[in-house]
XYZ file of C-alpha atoms in Angstrom:
524
model
C -8.502 16.905 70.914
C -6.831 20.262 71.272
C -4.925 21.595 68.264
C -2.866 24.744 68.006
C -2.154 26.183 64.567
C 1.338 27.132 65.662
C 2.128 23.498 66.392
C 0.188 21.557 63.795
C 2.248 22.305 60.708
C 0.797 21.215 57.396
C 2.111 17.734 56.620
C 2.232 17.472 52.826
C 2.074 13.921 51.530
C 2.438 11.878 48.423
C 1.000 8.457 47.705
C 2.390 6.343 44.894
C -0.675 5.123 42.975
C -1.239 1.770 41.345
C 0.549 1.621 37.993
C 1.030 -0.990 35.229
C 3.112 -3.988 36.296
C 6.848 -4.117 35.496
C 8.831 -5.809 38.282
C 9.331 -9.550 38.529
C 7.024 -11.788 40.499
C 7.470 -12.880 44.100
C 5.032 -15.222 45.862
C 5.488 -13.056 48.920
C 4.906 -9.329 49.163
C 8.580 -8.325 49.479
C 9.469 -4.696 48.854
C 13.154 -3.936 48.261
C 14.387 -0.447 49.076
C 17.649 0.926 47.688
C 19.486 3.184 50.159
C 22.752 5.044 49.757
C 24.134 4.531 53.262
C 23.682 2.207 56.214
C 21.930 3.318 59.401
C 23.912 4.384 62.444
C 21.552 2.704 64.936
C 18.038 1.268 64.948
C 17.497 2.435 68.520
C 15.188 5.420 67.848
C 16.760 7.418 70.677
C 20.194 7.052 69.063
C 19.077 7.612 65.460
C 20.965 10.799 64.661
C 20.473 10.358 60.934
C 17.596 10.007 58.521
C 18.865 6.640 57.253
C 18.334 5.182 60.721
C 14.904 6.819 61.074
C 13.818 5.527 57.650
C 14.024 2.020 59.041
C 13.310 2.451 62.757
C 10.085 4.387 62.043
C 8.497 1.096 60.863
C 9.637 -0.801 63.960
C 8.663 1.737 66.608
C 5.730 4.013 67.400
C 5.280 7.164 69.459
C 2.482 8.269 71.774
C 1.480 10.938 69.233
C 2.062 10.638 65.497
C 2.046 12.827 62.394
C -0.936 12.115 60.167
C -0.443 10.380 56.850
C -2.778 12.619 54.969
C -1.668 16.068 55.690
C -3.063 18.260 58.450
C -1.246 17.608 61.701
C -0.931 15.286 64.656
C -3.138 12.400 65.698
C -3.287 9.691 68.376
C -0.581 7.074 68.221
C -0.020 4.700 71.109
C -1.880 7.241 73.219
C -5.456 7.111 71.984
C -6.369 10.388 73.715
C -5.049 12.962 76.178
C -6.140 15.806 78.415
C -4.600 18.700 80.295
C -5.085 18.493 84.065
C -6.084 21.462 86.262
C -2.566 21.431 87.707
C -0.346 23.555 85.500
C 2.055 21.579 83.421
C 0.389 18.156 83.700
C -0.956 16.118 80.792
C -2.733 12.774 81.106
C -2.273 10.267 78.275
C -4.742 7.418 77.902
C -2.915 4.558 76.240
C -4.260 2.254 73.578
C -5.273 -1.188 74.944
C -4.347 -4.463 73.296
C -0.927 -3.371 72.028
C 2.028 -5.752 72.239
C 5.712 -5.403 71.542
C 7.282 -7.676 68.942
C 8.672 -9.876 71.742
C 5.130 -10.602 72.954
C 5.213 -8.371 76.036
C 2.378 -5.924 76.595
C 2.683 -2.205 76.007
C 1.304 -0.357 79.032
C 1.953 2.709 81.149
C 4.946 1.088 82.853
C 6.542 0.449 79.463
C 5.811 4.025 78.374
C 7.339 5.387 81.573
C 10.399 3.168 81.052
C 10.801 4.421 77.455
C 10.683 8.099 78.423
C 12.714 7.734 81.629
C 15.654 6.182 79.762
C 15.848 9.495 77.888
C 15.336 11.903 80.783
C 16.290 10.364 84.138
C 20.028 10.012 84.933
C 19.089 7.546 87.684
C 17.358 5.189 85.286
C 19.347 1.916 84.998
C 19.319 2.196 81.194
C 19.675 5.980 80.935
C 21.007 7.018 77.525
C 23.527 9.716 78.250
C 24.347 9.899 74.555
C 20.741 10.108 73.350
C 20.392 12.081 70.132
C 17.012 13.465 71.212
C 17.036 17.260 71.437
C 17.858 18.653 74.851
C 14.778 20.895 74.692
C 12.520 17.826 74.568
C 14.441 15.849 77.182
C 14.589 18.708 79.674
C 10.935 19.656 79.282
C 9.736 16.401 80.865
C 9.769 17.140 84.586
C 8.095 14.059 86.053
C 6.640 10.756 84.807
C 3.806 9.157 86.789
C 2.001 5.872 86.154
C -1.615 6.355 87.269
C -2.850 2.918 86.282
C -2.118 0.217 83.713
C -3.097 2.372 80.723
C -2.870 5.909 82.089
C 0.282 8.001 82.124
C 0.660 11.465 83.642
C 3.512 13.649 82.412
C 4.484 16.897 84.087
C 6.274 19.455 81.909
C 8.295 22.517 82.746
C 6.677 24.164 79.712
C 3.106 22.846 79.365
C 2.312 24.438 75.975
C 0.871 22.462 73.090
C 4.403 21.974 71.768
C 4.628 18.928 74.059
C 2.452 17.013 71.590
C 4.876 17.770 68.790
C 7.697 16.729 71.125
C 6.014 13.377 71.764
C 5.597 12.814 68.014
C 9.394 13.018 67.638
C 10.703 9.545 66.639
C 13.323 9.785 69.375
C 10.557 9.412 71.988
C 9.351 6.088 70.537
C 8.197 3.340 72.874
C 10.678 0.486 73.354
C 10.286 -2.944 74.923
C 11.699 -2.799 78.466
C 12.447 -6.526 78.333
C 14.420 -6.189 75.109
C 16.390 -3.206 76.439
C 17.236 -5.194 79.577
C 18.181 -8.237 77.494
C 20.334 -6.507 74.880
C 21.599 -3.472 76.793
C 23.914 -1.391 74.584
C 23.207 -3.737 71.650
C 19.502 -2.847 71.582
C 20.125 -0.732 68.465
C 21.124 -3.926 66.639
C 18.189 -5.944 68.027
C 15.357 -3.379 68.158
C 11.938 -4.312 69.530
C 8.968 -1.965 69.222
C 5.227 -2.121 68.531
C 5.228 -0.985 64.889
C 3.700 -2.598 61.803
C 7.005 -4.314 60.953
C 9.440 -6.185 63.155
C 13.190 -6.530 62.812
C 14.520 -9.816 61.378
C 18.215 -9.086 61.077
C 20.561 -6.164 60.707
C 23.713 -5.483 58.776
C 25.522 -8.742 59.441
C 24.486 -9.864 55.933
C 24.841 -6.470 54.302
C 21.168 -5.567 54.438
C 18.355 -4.913 56.903
C 15.210 -7.054 56.729
C 11.869 -6.295 58.354
C 8.815 -8.537 58.301
C 5.118 -7.998 58.911
C 4.113 -7.787 62.555
C 1.292 -10.375 62.782
C 0.121 -8.921 66.107
C -0.018 -5.285 65.006
C -2.892 -3.471 66.725
C -3.859 -1.476 63.605
C -4.689 -2.507 60.026
C -2.304 -5.297 59.039
C 0.397 -4.314 56.530
C 0.017 -5.803 53.048
C 3.746 -6.352 52.609
C 5.230 -9.512 54.086
C 8.783 -8.187 54.079
C 10.763 -5.020 53.539
C 14.410 -5.368 52.547
C 16.855 -2.457 52.720
C 19.927 -2.821 50.511
C 22.771 -0.343 50.510
C 24.582 1.099 47.510
C 27.165 3.773 48.378
C 27.751 4.414 44.678
C 24.941 6.327 42.952
C 25.424 4.541 39.640
C 25.300 1.106 41.276
C 22.022 2.073 42.936
C 20.573 3.425 39.689
C 21.532 0.237 37.809
C 19.978 -1.902 40.548
C 16.752 0.055 40.122
C 16.924 -0.163 36.330
C 17.463 -3.938 36.536
C 14.509 -4.263 38.945
C 16.705 -5.485 41.792
C 15.126 -2.759 43.947
C 11.591 -1.359 43.788
C 11.929 2.177 45.152
C 14.619 4.802 44.773
C 14.951 8.150 46.523
C 17.840 10.538 47.146
C 18.135 10.605 43.368
C 21.028 12.392 41.716
C 19.661 15.049 39.338
C 21.789 13.728 36.475
C 19.967 10.387 36.793
C 16.533 11.895 36.289
C 16.607 11.990 32.455
C 17.655 8.320 32.473
C 14.851 7.464 34.879
C 12.230 9.116 32.682
C 13.262 6.863 29.803
C 12.648 3.656 31.755
C 9.417 1.767 31.114
C 6.660 1.716 33.754
C 8.410 4.135 36.066
C 6.833 7.039 37.889
C 9.027 9.890 39.031
C 7.651 12.201 41.711
C 9.205 15.531 42.635
C 8.044 18.408 44.807
C 9.535 20.886 47.297
C 10.690 19.074 50.410
C 11.392 20.179 53.958
C 15.172 19.816 54.036
C 18.142 22.171 53.915
C 21.757 21.466 53.041
C 24.374 23.598 54.779
C 28.051 24.087 55.546
C 28.837 23.685 59.249
C 31.621 25.667 60.922
C 32.970 24.307 64.201
C 33.248 27.511 66.229
C 35.285 25.721 68.905
C 38.234 25.444 66.507
C 40.284 28.613 65.765
C 40.162 30.617 63.621
C 36.507 29.659 63.078
C 35.754 31.145 66.485
C 36.325 34.534 64.807
C 33.125 35.883 63.256
C 35.133 37.742 60.603
C 36.554 34.438 59.379
C 33.089 32.899 59.243
C 31.812 35.874 57.257
C 34.760 35.494 54.899
C 33.875 31.847 54.293
C 30.260 32.780 53.667
C 31.268 35.342 51.047
C 33.503 32.778 49.335
C 30.605 30.462 48.404
C 28.679 30.973 45.187
C 25.360 29.439 46.272
C 23.598 30.110 42.986
C 26.326 28.409 40.954
C 26.593 25.523 43.376
C 22.831 24.900 43.391
C 22.572 25.170 39.621
C 25.350 22.627 39.113
C 24.456 20.154 41.886
C 20.653 20.191 41.781
C 20.053 21.122 38.126
C 16.686 22.734 38.678
C 15.594 20.471 41.522
C 16.488 22.800 44.367
C 16.719 26.483 45.216
C 19.432 28.509 46.993
C 18.823 28.898 50.723
C 18.707 32.241 52.481
C 17.853 30.935 55.950
C 17.937 27.550 57.621
C 14.176 26.826 57.580
C 12.811 25.415 54.299
C 10.097 27.256 52.306
C 7.277 24.896 53.300
C 7.861 25.399 57.027
C 6.395 27.990 59.373
C 8.820 30.878 59.926
C 10.546 30.608 56.535
C 12.347 33.796 55.530
C 13.701 34.641 52.115
C 14.500 38.290 52.868
C 17.517 37.715 55.116
C 20.499 39.914 54.401
C 23.112 37.280 53.807
C 26.805 37.432 53.147
C 26.557 37.157 49.369
C 29.228 35.829 47.053
C 32.069 38.360 47.140
C 35.621 36.901 46.889
C 37.272 40.326 47.144
C 35.248 41.151 50.238
C 36.118 37.731 51.665
C 39.852 38.471 51.351
C 39.374 41.847 53.019
C 37.612 40.189 55.945
C 40.549 37.809 56.395
C 42.904 40.800 56.467
C 40.702 42.429 59.093
C 40.775 39.184 61.085
C 44.577 39.271 61.126
C 44.994 36.516 58.560
C 46.488 38.358 55.601
C 47.944 35.203 54.079
C 45.977 32.004 54.189
C 44.945 29.377 56.695
C 44.206 25.700 56.397
C 41.061 23.842 57.410
C 39.669 20.352 56.934
C 36.296 19.869 55.273
C 34.487 16.700 56.302
C 32.047 15.169 53.840
C 30.216 11.865 53.491
C 31.190 9.829 50.443
C 27.641 8.706 49.592
C 24.638 10.618 48.313
C 22.086 12.013 50.723
C 18.589 13.221 49.750
C 19.601 16.799 50.594
C 23.051 16.480 48.959
C 23.119 14.180 45.912
C 26.836 14.637 45.117
C 28.550 15.519 48.386
C 32.167 15.101 47.282
C 31.601 17.266 44.196
C 29.929 19.867 46.410
C 33.006 19.818 48.652
C 35.271 20.370 45.651
C 33.237 23.369 44.519
C 33.376 24.879 48.004
C 37.102 24.183 48.221
C 37.679 26.046 44.937
C 35.688 29.047 46.150
C 37.533 29.187 49.461
C 40.895 28.953 47.681
C 40.105 32.205 45.878
C 39.881 33.879 49.282
C 43.122 32.371 50.568
C 41.599 29.520 52.570
C 43.224 26.158 51.897
C 40.865 23.241 52.440
C 41.659 19.551 52.761
C 38.650 17.412 51.845
C 38.140 14.429 54.117
C 35.602 12.081 52.494
C 34.471 9.071 54.515
C 31.663 6.590 54.964
C 28.460 7.800 56.621
C 28.888 6.104 59.999
C 32.472 7.376 60.433
C 31.389 10.825 59.278
C 28.566 11.045 61.826
C 30.702 9.709 64.666
C 33.430 12.237 63.917
C 31.308 15.347 63.643
C 29.263 14.653 66.796
C 32.606 14.483 68.619
C 33.690 17.797 67.061
C 36.718 16.555 65.122
C 35.917 18.621 62.039
C 36.688 22.212 61.102
C 34.082 22.433 58.347
C 31.472 19.832 57.396
C 28.901 19.475 54.652
C 25.624 18.383 56.161
C 21.875 18.805 55.873
C 18.696 18.308 57.837
C 15.230 16.960 57.272
C 12.945 17.554 60.272
C 11.655 14.667 62.349
C 8.410 16.616 62.844
C 6.964 19.687 61.130
C 7.890 21.905 64.081
C 10.434 24.598 63.096
C 11.556 24.954 66.720
C 12.754 21.341 66.597
C 14.591 22.102 63.359
C 16.419 25.106 64.831
C 16.989 23.545 68.250
C 18.517 20.369 66.811
C 21.004 22.211 64.657
C 21.790 25.326 66.698
C 20.395 24.904 70.222
C 23.095 25.640 72.855
C 22.029 22.613 74.904
C 22.713 20.241 72.004
C 26.489 20.753 71.881
C 27.778 17.995 74.185
C 30.618 16.220 72.328
C 29.706 12.634 71.541
C 25.955 13.303 71.471
C 25.827 16.691 69.735
C 23.185 17.436 67.135
C 24.409 21.049 66.997
C 27.760 20.221 65.424
C 28.685 23.892 65.026
C 29.153 23.851 68.847
C 27.870 27.443 68.835
C 26.485 28.185 72.304
C 24.506 31.395 72.009
C 22.557 32.429 75.137
C 20.408 34.645 72.909
C 19.543 31.679 70.698
C 18.713 29.647 73.802
C 16.322 32.305 75.117
C 14.588 32.664 71.763
C 14.156 28.893 71.499
C 12.656 28.735 74.993
C 10.243 31.573 74.190
C 9.181 30.009 70.892
C 8.628 26.614 72.512
C 6.425 28.153 75.203
C 4.481 30.545 72.972
C 0.795 29.901 72.324
C 0.455 32.902 70.026
C 1.154 32.056 66.367
C 2.101 35.636 65.479
C 4.544 35.897 68.367
C 6.024 32.509 67.554
C 6.591 33.495 63.915
C 8.400 36.659 64.979
C 10.618 34.609 67.277
C 11.444 32.265 64.391
C 12.326 35.289 62.263
C 14.541 36.662 65.034
C 16.426 33.371 65.359
C 17.148 33.245 61.650
C 18.294 36.860 61.715
C 20.692 35.987 64.531
C 22.028 33.004 62.571
C 22.648 35.176 59.501
C 24.636 37.620 61.645
C 26.667 35.111 63.670
C 27.041 32.542 60.850
C 27.744 29.305 62.735
C 26.603 27.574 59.551
C 25.853 28.607 55.981
C 22.519 27.442 54.487
C 23.181 26.302 50.922
C 20.062 24.854 49.294
C 16.503 23.638 49.748
C 16.324 20.544 47.493
C 13.205 19.045 46.021
C 11.960 15.697 47.256
C 12.323 13.115 44.478
C 11.131 9.487 44.562
C 11.014 6.877 41.790
C 9.096 3.609 41.919
C 8.457 0.719 39.589
C 4.975 0.513 38.156
C 3.781 -2.379 40.292
C 4.435 -0.540 43.569
C 1.456 1.129 45.194
C 0.519 2.797 48.469
C 3.843 4.244 49.613
C 3.307 7.493 51.505
C 6.125 9.998 51.114
C 6.219 12.474 53.972
C 7.658 15.949 53.276
C 10.623 15.178 55.526
C 11.588 12.310 53.226
C 10.381 9.425 55.403
C 8.715 6.723 53.283
C 5.809 5.134 55.131
C 5.109 1.566 54.097
C 2.189 0.399 56.250
C -0.203 0.605 53.275
C 2.316 -0.277 50.528
C 1.807 -3.240 48.214
C 3.222 -4.904 45.116
C 0.664 -5.701 42.427
C 0.998 -9.180 40.904
C 1.929 -9.509 37.255
C -1.102 -9.140 35.003
C -3.362 -7.558 37.619
């Protein structure tokens, strides 16, 4: 198997060990997860948010997957692959004996169907509003079924980055029969090949998954996984304290002292791979003026904001890429906190008085932003000092996501945890010029920089790690000059679990893998 150090980013991991028993008994192995917000869609190709991916990643699988235990990529539903003599062609040899949850067989036709619905406008179930990055979609030139278990893919750019692309959850394999049966409702009735299958969605206020008895790999220990949603942080904390849920992440820093006082609780914290940031919609005047964007940047006291919001569990961000990712830069010359300079920039921009803008924010905690509404208030106060009047528009997560992908915001508080460890994916998703189509945008700044596009293309194609790193540096330098968004913080990854929970794998991007999780019986 060919591995390129520029592509195989170190995948840090955390496993929750066996601990003394605390939670109540259940004859079945049922793990209850406490989440802050509901998913947007369980169709992996439409999962624009981490809440959706947290759940869909157990239902679906990709051809290539990120390893559990830390060094890179490994076979998924493709058990091996090879590069053909013809430039740009890769052959994928699919795993035999794999079945979708509806009992249909996974084969090369199903794989071709899954990828074509993302890339081929002539496909009967083409997803025009797919959230998958344009760079991944456009790189697949042709899909050929060679035989029942052999798939040939031709790429415009045949570099090793295609393996990272195919590990992206958005490229997961879906049941053709289920897509045909449910059509646009597939995201509410998802059918994949993963270790857990979907039982029901949000019609009862929770999502329930159950063990896939026909899973091709080691059978999960858990019988069921239940996702319950608590928009209010305190409600979620109390549910955890009362043992109504087993696992808690996206923890508010102020809750951590209370968590440490609970019996038989383990609290895990380490640097993550996410970044919180303030988005500026450059399609909406006066945010199309770079002087105004620089003024906003100089109006934000990152150090004070991070100290107050994260309370030692995060660090101020200089660039967009987090410290644990290839290409991280901490030496960028930013637009530091300078209210007087911010007012001068507004004068230079022809706005000597003040202007008004809306600031969109979700009303529930996110792992990268534990108190979003309070963060919005702090930013509003800083902007007011510079003469910028902000109206905070707090809303539920689904409405928030729908609005910003359509471009209805001026400013928005957001964040990102990468789907893979590839920094090009991180930058392309958030600032790639091809990802700005209203209604399906992942780049919700709507900044369309040809220079950024060229640098992304070069980095994706590069096989030289030194060259690739320099390209990543150059992109972050460009972002710091043009300021379509303002990186705010790199938060730590924090997870709490009751003492009888074991085997959960916490990926650095915040995804909790449950295929080896278990609940120890009382007294064991």
